[in-house]
Amino acid sequence: MGATATRQRLAAIVAADVSGYSRLMACDEPGTVSALDAAREVFARHIESQQGRVIDMAGDSVLALFETAAGAVAAALAVQQELNDRAAGQAEACRMRFRIGVHLGDVIEKADGTIYGDGVNTAARLEGLAEPGGVCVSETVECALRHRVAARFDDLGEQVLKNLPRPVRAFRLRPAVEAAPAAVPPAVVVHDRIDKPAVAVLPFDNMSGDGDQEFFADGITEDIITELSRFRELFVISRNSSFKFKGAPVDVQKFARELGVQYVVEGSVRKAGKRVRITVQLIDAETDRHVWAERYDRDLEDIFAIQDDVTASIVATLPGRVEAASRDRAARKTTDNMAAYECVLTGKRLHHASRREDNDRALALLERAIALDPNYAHAHAWKACTLGQRWAYNWCTDRKALEPVIIAEIETALALDDNDSDAHRIMAAVHLVFERFEQCEYHQRRALSLNANDDLVVVQQGEILTWLGRPDEGVPWIQKAMRLNPYHPERFWGHLARAYFGARRYAEALEALRQFSAPDASVLALKAAAQARLGDEAGARASAAQAIGSARPFALDEYRSSLHYRHDSDKAHHLQSLALAGLDR
């Protein structure tokens, strides 16, 4: 990060301060200062031992950051144990006792290491709920560590905390007096690692105190396993293997090693009155680090509709979170050591950059993936997509000669795996570029039938309907893709804007285009066209000037070649709108 850069990420935060500090200082100032210095040394040592980082030790407070909730809780319990042991011989009134709060949530981290955000505030407010010498944690921590630490969680219920927008469910954490014997699941064969992300879904915990709700928790788990299995780029452990661990304390890293997976999904279901709350976490088992966490609150009107809704939301988000975490893994390796999957992963990311030099690098990586595994269908599919991008932007010497090469690659992908929804999606996109609309529609239908939860398949359905002259039907598909994947790329806004524009809903098109953080020439050109149709002549001219003055300037011929309308009247409407904005040459 640069000197002023920030990043937002999921982390575990520990906040602590001394209970009755002012009273202690009034009674024995030198002794209190000495005790505080000694306590800081205890905190620093245990924080470091759990791979945490001290952020601040101002006054009588401590703030620390951890990669995992397990590390934060282990450090907090160890600190309290050592401080209590040291104070055993002291009079009660003279003992220095800390209160500690622990939360797992988003933080904003600056380049200098300081952290901000609701995650920090929540940890600080939880610390105020802790007993002197005790630890208080949030529900996200309790969900992450249930059955995984030798400790007891006492539910304190929903707490309204100062300056926080929503109540936080808090738990008092107590060391287990005597750890119960761990239930040992049946032996599991250790699997070899394979060259794509492997995921296991632990049975979701029923936290409702109602045995009748056990079926709901199990149903959520089974549906997630089934729907994740539709993503051909994930290797998903079967229900039978995962459910062997139901009800048993689980060491995530050991569990992952036994099943041969890199990622573990765990969660819980809690029913209260007419509401149901479902929490889910994705853990990188290699580092025992939480890479994603989410909570879903729903009215309990139709339990099965909720099950379908939440499953779709989780399954739509998880593959993207797994891919993002896998990119981090790949970035830590040299190219020569990348597996075929990692070559494809990096190639896809470079392809999305839509720059000629990145297209060249993406193609080289995809060809290397195919050399490593000639039967890797997904690599052939993405090679076709990358070549299609080269064709569309005219980054080749002979477009006509490139067409059969593109088709051959995607046909190879489908011959290797006709059930790969992504291969059918890419085949549909290729046929769209060549304006073979019947073939495009066939492969798009196949992609949707194979995986209706893939946001890329869903958004492409809306995009294709726009080109086919049915933009009003396309809008809800694009909006659905945005709901499925809250982390969607900005280009989804471009698809939505084009659909609104095709439907002559120009104001809504402009609103969608405003979502771009750094609009390129094509986005600015569409903005100019919409402004011109709304009669905003000055705005249209300004946007057109920006498009012409972009780093990669607007070129009418290139823009025209990107319009794949089935009906000439739709293309004429678009080009006439550009002309109204002064972009007719």
Coordinates of C-alpha atoms in Angstrom, one line a residue:
M1 CA 0.0 0.0 0.0
G2 CA 1.1 3.6 -0.6
A3 CA 1.7 6.0 2.3
T4 CA -1.9 7.1 2.3
A5 CA -3.6 3.9 1.0
T6 CA -6.2 2.0 3.0
R7 CA -7.7 -1.4 2.6
Q8 CA -10.8 -3.1 4.1
R9 CA -10.6 -6.6 5.4
L10 CA -12.0 -9.2 7.8
A11 CA -10.0 -9.5 11.0
A12 CA -10.3 -10.3 14.7
I13 CA -9.9 -7.3 17.0
V14 CA -9.1 -7.4 20.7
A15 CA -9.8 -4.3 22.9
A16 CA -8.9 -4.2 26.6
D17 CA -8.6 -1.7 29.4
V18 CA -8.1 -1.7 33.2
S19 CA -11.1 -2.0 35.4
G20 CA -11.0 0.8 38.1
Y21 CA -7.9 2.4 36.8
S22 CA -8.5 5.8 38.3
R23 CA -9.1 4.2 41.7
L24 CA -5.9 2.2 41.5
M25 CA -3.9 5.3 40.5
A26 CA -5.4 7.3 43.4
C27 CA -4.4 4.5 45.9
D28 CA -0.9 3.8 44.7
E29 CA 0.4 5.7 41.7
P30 CA 3.9 4.2 41.4
G31 CA 2.7 0.6 42.0
T32 CA -0.1 1.0 39.5
V33 CA 2.3 2.3 36.8
S34 CA 4.7 -0.6 37.5
A35 CA 1.8 -3.2 37.4
L36 CA 0.6 -1.6 34.1
D37 CA 4.0 -2.0 32.5
A38 CA 4.2 -5.6 33.6
A39 CA 0.7 -6.3 32.2
R40 CA 1.6 -4.7 28.9
E41 CA 4.5 -7.1 28.6
V42 CA 2.1 -10.0 29.2
F43 CA -0.2 -8.7 26.5
A44 CA 2.6 -8.2 24.0
R45 CA 4.0 -11.7 24.6
H46 CA 0.7 -13.6 24.2
I47 CA -0.4 -11.4 21.2
E48 CA 2.8 -12.2 19.4
S49 CA 2.6 -15.9 20.2
Q50 CA -0.8 -16.1 18.5
Q51 CA 0.5 -14.2 15.4
G52 CA -1.3 -11.0 16.4
R53 CA -0.1 -7.4 16.2
V54 CA -0.3 -4.7 18.8
I55 CA -2.0 -1.6 17.4
D56 CA -1.9 0.6 20.4
M57 CA -1.2 0.5 24.1
A58 CA -2.1 4.1 25.0
G59 CA -2.9 4.8 28.7
D60 CA -4.5 1.8 30.3
S61 CA -5.9 0.3 27.1
V62 CA -4.7 -2.3 24.6
L63 CA -5.8 -2.7 21.0
A64 CA -4.6 -5.7 18.9
L65 CA -5.4 -7.2 15.5
F66 CA -5.4 -10.9 14.6
E67 CA -5.8 -12.9 11.4
T68 CA -8.1 -15.4 13.1
A69 CA -10.7 -15.4 15.8
A70 CA -9.0 -18.5 17.3
G71 CA -5.8 -16.6 17.8
A72 CA -7.5 -13.6 19.4
V73 CA -9.5 -15.7 21.9
A74 CA -6.5 -17.8 22.7
A75 CA -4.4 -14.7 23.5
A76 CA -7.2 -13.1 25.5
L77 CA -7.7 -16.2 27.7
A78 CA -4.0 -16.7 28.2
V79 CA -3.5 -13.1 29.2
Q80 CA -6.3 -13.2 31.7
Q81 CA -5.0 -16.5 33.1
E82 CA -1.5 -15.2 33.6
L83 CA -2.6 -11.9 35.1
N84 CA -4.9 -13.7 37.5
D85 CA -2.2 -16.1 38.5
R86 CA 0.3 -13.2 39.1
A87 CA -2.3 -11.4 41.3
A88 CA -3.2 -14.4 43.4
G89 CA -1.3 -13.2 46.5
Q90 CA -2.5 -9.6 46.3
A91 CA -5.3 -8.0 48.2
E92 CA -8.5 -7.8 46.1
A93 CA -8.6 -4.0 46.2
C94 CA -5.0 -3.8 44.8
R95 CA -5.4 -6.2 42.0
M96 CA -5.1 -4.9 38.4
R97 CA -7.8 -6.6 36.4
F98 CA -8.4 -6.1 32.7
R99 CA -11.7 -6.4 30.8
I100 CA -11.3 -7.7 27.2
G101 CA -13.6 -7.6 24.2
V102 CA -13.1 -9.7 21.1
H103 CA -14.9 -9.2 17.7
L104 CA -14.6 -10.7 14.3
G105 CA -15.5 -8.1 11.6
D106 CA -14.4 -5.6 8.9
V107 CA -11.7 -3.1 9.7
I108 CA -10.2 -0.3 7.6
E109 CA -6.4 -0.6 7.8
K110 CA -4.1 2.3 6.9
A111 CA -0.6 1.8 5.5
D112 CA 0.9 2.8 8.8
G113 CA -0.9 0.0 10.6
T114 CA -3.7 1.9 12.3
I115 CA -7.2 0.5 12.1
Y116 CA -10.6 2.1 12.1
G117 CA -14.3 1.1 11.6
D118 CA -17.3 -0.5 13.2
G119 CA -15.2 -3.6 13.9
V120 CA -12.9 -1.7 16.2
N121 CA -15.8 0.1 17.9
T122 CA -17.7 -3.1 18.5
A123 CA -14.7 -4.7 20.2
A124 CA -14.3 -1.7 22.4
R125 CA -18.0 -1.7 23.4
L126 CA -17.8 -5.5 24.1
E127 CA -14.9 -4.8 26.4
G128 CA -17.2 -2.7 28.5
L129 CA -19.6 -5.6 28.9
A130 CA -16.8 -7.9 30.2
E131 CA -16.3 -8.7 33.9
P132 CA -13.1 -7.6 35.5
G133 CA -10.6 -10.3 34.6
G134 CA -13.0 -11.7 32.0
V135 CA -13.6 -11.8 28.2
C136 CA -16.7 -10.8 26.2
V137 CA -17.0 -11.8 22.6
S138 CA -19.5 -11.1 19.7
E139 CA -21.7 -13.6 18.0
T140 CA -19.4 -13.7 15.0
V141 CA -16.6 -14.9 17.3
E142 CA -18.9 -17.4 19.0
C143 CA -20.1 -18.8 15.7
A144 CA -16.5 -19.1 14.4
L145 CA -15.2 -21.0 17.4
R146 CA -18.1 -23.0 18.8
H147 CA -16.8 -26.6 19.4
R148 CA -13.3 -25.5 18.6
V149 CA -12.0 -24.0 21.8
A150 CA -12.0 -25.5 25.4
A151 CA -14.2 -22.7 26.7
R152 CA -17.9 -22.0 27.5
F153 CA -19.9 -19.3 25.8
D154 CA -22.6 -17.7 28.1
D155 CA -25.2 -16.0 25.9
L156 CA -25.8 -12.4 27.1
G157 CA -28.5 -11.8 24.4
E158 CA -28.8 -8.8 22.1
Q159 CA -27.0 -5.7 23.4
V160 CA -27.6 -2.1 22.3
L161 CA -24.1 -0.6 22.3
K162 CA -23.3 3.1 22.1
N163 CA -22.8 4.6 18.6
L164 CA -23.4 1.2 16.9
P165 CA -26.2 1.1 14.3
R166 CA -27.5 -2.4 15.3
P167 CA -27.7 -4.5 18.5
V168 CA -24.9 -7.0 18.9
R169 CA -25.4 -10.4 20.4
A170 CA -22.7 -10.8 23.1
F171 CA -21.3 -13.9 24.9
R172 CA -19.3 -14.1 28.1
L173 CA -16.4 -16.4 27.5
R174 CA -15.3 -18.7 30.3
P175 CA -12.5 -21.3 30.3
A176 CA -13.8 -24.8 30.4
V177 CA -13.4 -26.2 33.9
E178 CA -13.0 -29.6 32.5
A179 CA -12.9 -30.3 28.8
A180 CA -15.4 -33.0 27.8
P181 CA -14.0 -35.9 25.9
A182 CA -13.9 -35.1 22.2
A183 CA -16.3 -37.0 20.0
V184 CA -14.1 -38.8 17.5
P185 CA -15.6 -39.1 14.0
P186 CA -15.0 -42.3 12.0
A187 CA -11.7 -42.5 10.2
V188 CA -11.5 -40.6 7.0
V189 CA -9.1 -41.3 4.2
V190 CA -6.7 -38.4 3.5
H191 CA -7.2 -37.3 -0.1
D192 CA -4.5 -36.1 -2.5
R193 CA -4.7 -32.3 -3.3
I194 CA -6.0 -31.5 -6.7
D195 CA -5.4 -28.5 -9.0
K196 CA -8.6 -26.6 -8.2
P197 CA -10.1 -25.3 -4.9
A198 CA -11.5 -28.1 -2.7
V199 CA -14.2 -27.1 -0.3
A200 CA -15.9 -29.0 2.6
V201 CA -19.1 -27.7 4.2
L202 CA -19.4 -28.6 7.9
P203 CA -23.0 -29.4 9.1
F204 CA -24.5 -26.1 10.2
D205 CA -25.2 -25.9 14.0
N206 CA -28.7 -25.7 15.3
M207 CA -28.6 -22.9 17.9
S208 CA -32.3 -22.6 18.3
G209 CA -32.6 -24.9 21.4
D210 CA -35.4 -26.6 19.4
G211 CA -34.7 -30.1 18.2
D212 CA -37.4 -29.8 15.6
Q213 CA -35.3 -27.2 13.8
E214 CA -32.4 -29.7 13.3
F215 CA -33.9 -30.6 9.9
F216 CA -33.7 -27.0 8.8
A217 CA -30.0 -26.7 9.7
D218 CA -29.2 -30.0 8.0
G219 CA -31.3 -28.9 5.0
I220 CA -29.3 -25.7 4.6
T221 CA -26.1 -27.6 4.7
E222 CA -27.2 -30.2 2.2
D223 CA -28.5 -27.6 -0.2
I224 CA -25.3 -25.6 -0.1
I225 CA -23.3 -28.8 -0.9
T226 CA -25.6 -29.7 -3.8
E227 CA -25.5 -26.2 -5.3
L228 CA -21.8 -25.6 -4.8
S229 CA -21.3 -28.9 -6.7
R230 CA -22.7 -27.2 -9.8
F231 CA -19.6 -25.0 -10.0
R232 CA -17.2 -27.2 -12.1
E233 CA -14.2 -25.2 -10.9
L234 CA -14.8 -26.3 -7.3
F235 CA -14.1 -29.7 -5.9
V236 CA -16.8 -30.2 -3.2
I237 CA -16.7 -32.9 -0.6
S238 CA -19.8 -35.1 -0.5
R239 CA -22.5 -34.9 2.1
N240 CA -21.6 -38.3 3.5
S241 CA -18.0 -37.2 4.3
S242 CA -19.0 -33.9 5.8
F243 CA -21.8 -35.2 8.0
K244 CA -19.4 -37.7 9.7
F245 CA -18.3 -34.7 11.7
K246 CA -21.8 -33.6 12.8
G247 CA -22.0 -32.7 16.4
A248 CA -18.2 -33.2 17.0
P249 CA -15.7 -30.6 18.1
V250 CA -13.7 -29.8 14.9
D251 CA -10.1 -28.7 14.5
V252 CA -10.5 -27.0 11.1
Q253 CA -7.0 -27.5 10.0
K254 CA -7.0 -31.2 10.9
F255 CA -10.4 -31.7 9.3
A256 CA -9.2 -30.0 6.1
R257 CA -6.1 -32.2 6.0
E258 CA -8.1 -35.4 6.4
L259 CA -10.5 -34.4 3.6
G260 CA -7.8 -32.9 1.4
V261 CA -9.5 -29.5 1.1
Q262 CA -8.2 -25.9 1.2
Y263 CA -11.4 -24.3 2.3
V264 CA -14.0 -25.0 5.0
V265 CA -17.5 -23.5 5.2
E266 CA -19.2 -23.5 8.6
G267 CA -22.3 -21.8 10.0
S268 CA -25.2 -21.9 12.4
V269 CA -29.0 -21.5 12.4
R270 CA -30.8 -19.7 15.3
K271 CA -34.6 -19.4 15.4
A272 CA -36.2 -16.9 17.7
G273 CA -39.9 -16.3 17.6
K274 CA -40.8 -15.5 14.0
R275 CA -37.3 -14.7 13.0
V276 CA -34.4 -16.9 11.8
R277 CA -30.8 -15.9 11.7
I278 CA -28.2 -17.8 9.7
T279 CA -24.5 -17.1 9.9
V280 CA -21.9 -18.5 7.5
Q281 CA -18.1 -18.3 7.4
L282 CA -15.5 -19.3 4.8
I283 CA -12.1 -20.4 6.3
D284 CA -8.8 -20.8 4.6
A285 CA -7.8 -24.0 6.4
E286 CA -4.2 -23.7 5.5
T287 CA -3.8 -20.5 7.6
D288 CA -7.0 -21.0 9.8
R289 CA -8.0 -17.5 8.6
H290 CA -11.6 -16.3 8.0
V291 CA -11.7 -14.9 4.5
W292 CA -15.5 -14.2 4.4
A293 CA -18.4 -14.0 6.9
E294 CA -22.0 -13.1 6.5
R295 CA -25.2 -13.1 8.5
Y296 CA -28.7 -13.5 7.1
D297 CA -31.8 -12.4 9.0
R298 CA -35.2 -13.4 7.7
D299 CA -38.9 -13.5 8.8
L300 CA -39.9 -17.1 9.4
E301 CA -43.0 -17.2 7.2
D302 CA -42.0 -20.0 4.8
I303 CA -39.1 -21.9 6.2
F304 CA -38.4 -23.6 2.8
A305 CA -38.5 -20.4 0.9
I306 CA -35.9 -19.0 3.3
Q307 CA -33.8 -22.1 2.9
D308 CA -33.8 -21.6 -0.9
D309 CA -33.2 -17.8 -0.6
V310 CA -30.3 -18.1 1.8
T311 CA -28.7 -21.1 0.0
A312 CA -28.8 -19.1 -3.3
S313 CA -27.2 -16.1 -1.7
I314 CA -24.4 -18.1 0.0
V315 CA -23.7 -20.2 -3.1
A316 CA -23.6 -17.2 -5.4
T317 CA -21.0 -15.5 -3.1
L318 CA -18.8 -18.4 -2.0
P319 CA -17.1 -19.2 -5.4
G320 CA -16.1 -15.6 -5.8
R321 CA -14.7 -15.5 -2.3
V322 CA -12.9 -18.8 -2.9
E323 CA -11.5 -17.5 -6.1
A324 CA -10.3 -14.3 -4.4
A325 CA -8.6 -16.3 -1.7
S326 CA -7.0 -18.6 -4.3
R327 CA -5.7 -15.6 -6.2
D328 CA -3.9 -14.6 -3.0
R329 CA -2.4 -18.1 -2.8
A330 CA -1.3 -17.9 -6.5
A331 CA 0.3 -14.5 -6.0
R332 CA 2.6 -15.9 -3.4
K333 CA 4.0 -18.4 -5.9
T334 CA 6.3 -18.0 -8.9
T335 CA 4.8 -18.8 -12.3
D336 CA 7.0 -21.8 -12.7
N337 CA 5.4 -23.4 -9.7
M338 CA 1.8 -22.6 -10.5
A339 CA -0.6 -25.5 -11.0
A340 CA -2.8 -25.5 -14.1
Y341 CA -5.7 -24.1 -12.1
E342 CA -3.6 -21.1 -10.9
C343 CA -2.6 -20.4 -14.4
V344 CA -6.2 -20.2 -15.4
L345 CA -7.1 -18.1 -12.4
T346 CA -4.4 -15.5 -13.2
G347 CA -5.3 -15.6 -16.9
K348 CA -8.9 -14.9 -16.1
R349 CA -8.0 -11.9 -14.0
L350 CA -5.7 -10.5 -16.7
H351 CA -8.4 -11.0 -19.3
H352 CA -10.9 -9.0 -17.2
A353 CA -8.4 -6.0 -17.3
S354 CA -9.3 -5.6 -21.0
R355 CA -5.8 -4.3 -22.0
R356 CA -3.8 -5.7 -25.0
E357 CA -0.7 -6.4 -23.0
D358 CA -2.7 -8.2 -20.3
N359 CA -4.5 -10.2 -23.0
D360 CA -1.1 -11.4 -24.3
R361 CA -0.1 -12.5 -20.8
A362 CA -3.4 -14.1 -20.2
L363 CA -3.2 -16.2 -23.4
A364 CA 0.4 -17.3 -22.4
L365 CA -0.9 -18.5 -19.0
L366 CA -3.9 -20.3 -20.5
E367 CA -1.7 -22.1 -23.0
R368 CA 0.6 -23.1 -20.2
A369 CA -2.4 -24.5 -18.3
I370 CA -3.3 -26.6 -21.3
A371 CA 0.3 -27.8 -21.7
L372 CA 0.1 -28.9 -18.0
D373 CA -3.2 -30.6 -18.5
P374 CA -4.5 -31.0 -22.1
N375 CA -7.8 -32.3 -20.8
Y376 CA -8.5 -29.2 -18.7
A377 CA -11.9 -28.1 -20.2
H378 CA -12.0 -24.8 -18.3
A379 CA -8.6 -23.8 -19.6
H380 CA -9.7 -24.4 -23.2
A381 CA -12.9 -22.4 -22.5
W382 CA -11.0 -19.4 -21.2
K383 CA -8.5 -19.5 -24.0
A384 CA -11.4 -19.2 -26.4
C385 CA -12.7 -16.3 -24.3
T386 CA -9.3 -14.5 -24.4
L387 CA -9.0 -15.1 -28.1
G388 CA -12.5 -13.7 -28.5
Q389 CA -11.5 -10.6 -26.7
R390 CA -8.5 -10.3 -29.0
W391 CA -10.9 -10.6 -32.0
A392 CA -13.4 -8.1 -30.6
Y393 CA -10.8 -5.4 -30.0
N394 CA -9.0 -6.2 -33.3
W395 CA -5.7 -7.0 -31.5
C396 CA -4.8 -9.5 -34.2
T397 CA -3.5 -9.3 -37.7
D398 CA -6.2 -11.4 -39.3
R399 CA -9.6 -11.5 -37.6
K400 CA -11.1 -13.9 -40.2
A401 CA -8.4 -16.5 -39.6
L402 CA -8.8 -16.2 -35.8
E403 CA -12.5 -17.1 -35.9
P404 CA -12.2 -20.9 -36.5
V405 CA -9.4 -21.0 -33.8
I406 CA -11.8 -19.5 -31.2
I407 CA -14.6 -21.9 -32.1
A408 CA -12.2 -24.9 -32.1
E409 CA -11.1 -24.1 -28.5
I410 CA -14.5 -23.8 -27.1
E411 CA -15.7 -26.9 -28.9
T412 CA -12.7 -28.7 -27.3
A413 CA -13.8 -27.5 -23.9
L414 CA -17.3 -28.8 -24.4
A415 CA -16.2 -32.1 -25.8
L416 CA -14.1 -32.6 -22.7
D417 CA -16.9 -31.5 -20.3
D418 CA -20.4 -30.8 -21.7
N419 CA -21.7 -30.1 -18.2
D420 CA -19.4 -27.1 -17.6
S421 CA -21.8 -24.2 -17.3
D422 CA -18.9 -21.7 -17.8
A423 CA -17.9 -23.4 -21.1
H424 CA -21.5 -23.0 -22.3
R425 CA -21.6 -19.4 -21.1
I426 CA -18.4 -18.6 -23.0
M427 CA -19.7 -20.4 -26.1
A428 CA -22.8 -18.3 -25.9
A429 CA -20.7 -15.1 -25.7
V430 CA -18.5 -16.2 -28.6
H431 CA -21.6 -16.8 -30.8
L432 CA -23.0 -13.5 -29.7
V433 CA -19.8 -11.7 -30.9
F434 CA -20.1 -13.4 -34.3
E435 CA -23.9 -12.6 -34.2
R436 CA -25.0 -16.2 -34.5
F437 CA -28.0 -15.6 -32.3
E438 CA -29.7 -19.1 -32.4
Q439 CA -26.5 -20.8 -31.3
C440 CA -26.0 -18.1 -28.7
E441 CA -29.4 -18.7 -27.2
Y442 CA -29.0 -22.5 -27.2
H443 CA -25.7 -22.4 -25.2
Q444 CA -27.0 -19.7 -22.9
R445 CA -30.0 -21.8 -22.0
R446 CA -27.7 -24.8 -21.3
A447 CA -25.5 -22.6 -19.0
L448 CA -28.6 -21.5 -17.1
S449 CA -29.9 -25.0 -16.7
L450 CA -26.6 -26.2 -15.4
N451 CA -26.0 -23.4 -12.9
A452 CA -28.7 -20.8 -12.2
N453 CA -26.7 -19.4 -9.3
D454 CA -23.7 -18.3 -11.2
D455 CA -23.8 -14.5 -11.4
L456 CA -21.8 -14.5 -14.6
V457 CA -24.4 -16.7 -16.3
V458 CA -27.3 -14.7 -14.9
V459 CA -25.9 -11.3 -15.9
Q460 CA -25.2 -12.6 -19.4
Q461 CA -28.8 -13.7 -19.8
G462 CA -29.8 -10.0 -19.3
E463 CA -27.1 -8.9 -21.6
I464 CA -28.2 -11.3 -24.4
L465 CA -31.8 -10.3 -24.0
T466 CA -30.8 -6.7 -24.5
W467 CA -29.0 -7.5 -27.8
L468 CA -32.0 -9.6 -28.9
G469 CA -34.3 -6.6 -28.7
R470 CA -35.9 -7.5 -25.3
P471 CA -34.1 -5.1 -22.9
D472 CA -37.1 -4.7 -20.5
E473 CA -36.8 -8.5 -19.9
G474 CA -33.0 -8.2 -19.5
V475 CA -33.1 -5.6 -16.7
P476 CA -34.4 -8.0 -13.9
W477 CA -31.9 -10.6 -14.9
I478 CA -29.0 -8.1 -14.4
Q479 CA -30.5 -6.9 -11.2
K480 CA -30.7 -10.5 -10.0
A481 CA -27.0 -11.1 -10.8
M482 CA -26.2 -8.0 -8.7
R483 CA -28.2 -9.4 -5.8
L484 CA -26.6 -12.8 -6.2
N485 CA -23.1 -11.3 -6.0
P486 CA -22.8 -8.2 -3.9
Y487 CA -19.1 -8.1 -4.9
H488 CA -19.9 -7.9 -8.6
P489 CA -17.6 -6.2 -11.0
E490 CA -18.4 -2.7 -12.2
R491 CA -19.1 -3.9 -15.7
F492 CA -22.5 -5.2 -14.4
W493 CA -23.5 -1.5 -14.2
G494 CA -22.6 -1.2 -17.9
H495 CA -24.9 -4.1 -18.8
L496 CA -27.7 -2.6 -16.8
A497 CA -27.2 0.8 -18.3
R498 CA -27.2 -0.6 -21.8
A499 CA -30.5 -2.5 -21.1
Y500 CA -32.1 0.6 -19.7
F501 CA -30.9 2.6 -22.8
G502 CA -32.2 0.0 -25.2
A503 CA -35.6 0.2 -23.3
R504 CA -35.5 4.0 -23.8
R505 CA -35.2 4.4 -20.0
Y506 CA -32.5 7.0 -20.4
A507 CA -32.6 8.5 -16.9
E508 CA -32.2 5.1 -15.3
A509 CA -29.3 4.3 -17.7
L510 CA -27.5 7.5 -16.5
E511 CA -28.0 6.5 -12.9
A512 CA -26.4 3.1 -13.6
L513 CA -23.5 4.7 -15.4
R514 CA -22.8 7.0 -12.4
Q515 CA -21.7 3.9 -10.4
F516 CA -18.5 3.6 -12.4
S517 CA -15.4 4.8 -10.4
A518 CA -13.3 5.3 -13.5
P519 CA -15.4 5.3 -16.6
D520 CA -13.6 4.5 -19.9
A521 CA -14.4 5.9 -23.4
S522 CA -17.3 3.4 -24.1
V523 CA -19.0 4.2 -20.8
L524 CA -18.6 7.9 -21.4
A525 CA -20.0 7.5 -24.9
L526 CA -23.1 5.7 -23.7
K527 CA -23.5 8.4 -21.0
A528 CA -23.3 11.1 -23.7
A529 CA -25.9 9.3 -25.8
A530 CA -28.3 9.0 -22.9
Q531 CA -27.8 12.7 -22.0
A532 CA -28.5 13.6 -25.6
R533 CA -31.7 11.7 -25.7
L534 CA -32.8 13.5 -22.5
G535 CA -32.2 16.9 -24.1
D536 CA -29.1 17.7 -22.0
E537 CA -27.1 19.1 -24.8
A538 CA -24.3 20.6 -22.6
G539 CA -23.9 17.4 -20.6
A540 CA -23.8 15.3 -23.7
R541 CA -21.1 17.4 -25.3
A542 CA -19.0 17.4 -22.1
S543 CA -19.3 13.6 -21.8
A544 CA -18.4 13.2 -25.5
A545 CA -15.3 15.4 -25.0
Q546 CA -14.2 13.2 -22.1
A547 CA -14.7 10.1 -24.2
I548 CA -12.6 11.5 -27.0
G549 CA -9.9 12.7 -24.5
S550 CA -9.7 9.4 -22.7
A551 CA -6.4 7.5 -22.3
R552 CA -7.8 5.1 -24.9
P553 CA -9.8 7.6 -27.0
F554 CA -13.3 6.8 -28.3
A555 CA -13.2 5.4 -31.9
L556 CA -16.6 5.1 -33.6
D557 CA -15.6 2.0 -35.8
E558 CA -14.4 0.1 -32.7
Y559 CA -17.5 1.1 -30.7
R560 CA -19.8 0.1 -33.6
S561 CA -18.2 -3.3 -33.8
S562 CA -19.1 -3.9 -30.1
L563 CA -22.8 -3.4 -30.8
H564 CA -24.4 -6.9 -31.4
Y565 CA -28.0 -5.9 -31.9
R566 CA -30.2 -8.5 -33.6
H567 CA -32.4 -5.8 -35.1
D568 CA -31.1 -3.0 -37.3
S569 CA -33.6 -0.6 -35.8
D570 CA -32.0 -1.0 -32.3
K571 CA -28.5 -0.5 -33.7
A572 CA -29.7 2.6 -35.6
H573 CA -31.2 4.0 -32.4
H574 CA -27.9 3.6 -30.6
L575 CA -25.8 5.1 -33.4
Q576 CA -28.2 8.0 -33.9
S577 CA -28.0 8.8 -30.2
L578 CA -24.2 9.0 -30.4
A579 CA -24.6 11.3 -33.4
L580 CA -26.8 13.6 -31.3
A581 CA -24.0 13.8 -28.8
G582 CA -21.5 14.6 -31.5
L583 CA -19.9 11.2 -31.5
D584 CA -20.6 10.4 -35.2
R585 CA -17.0 10.1 -36.5

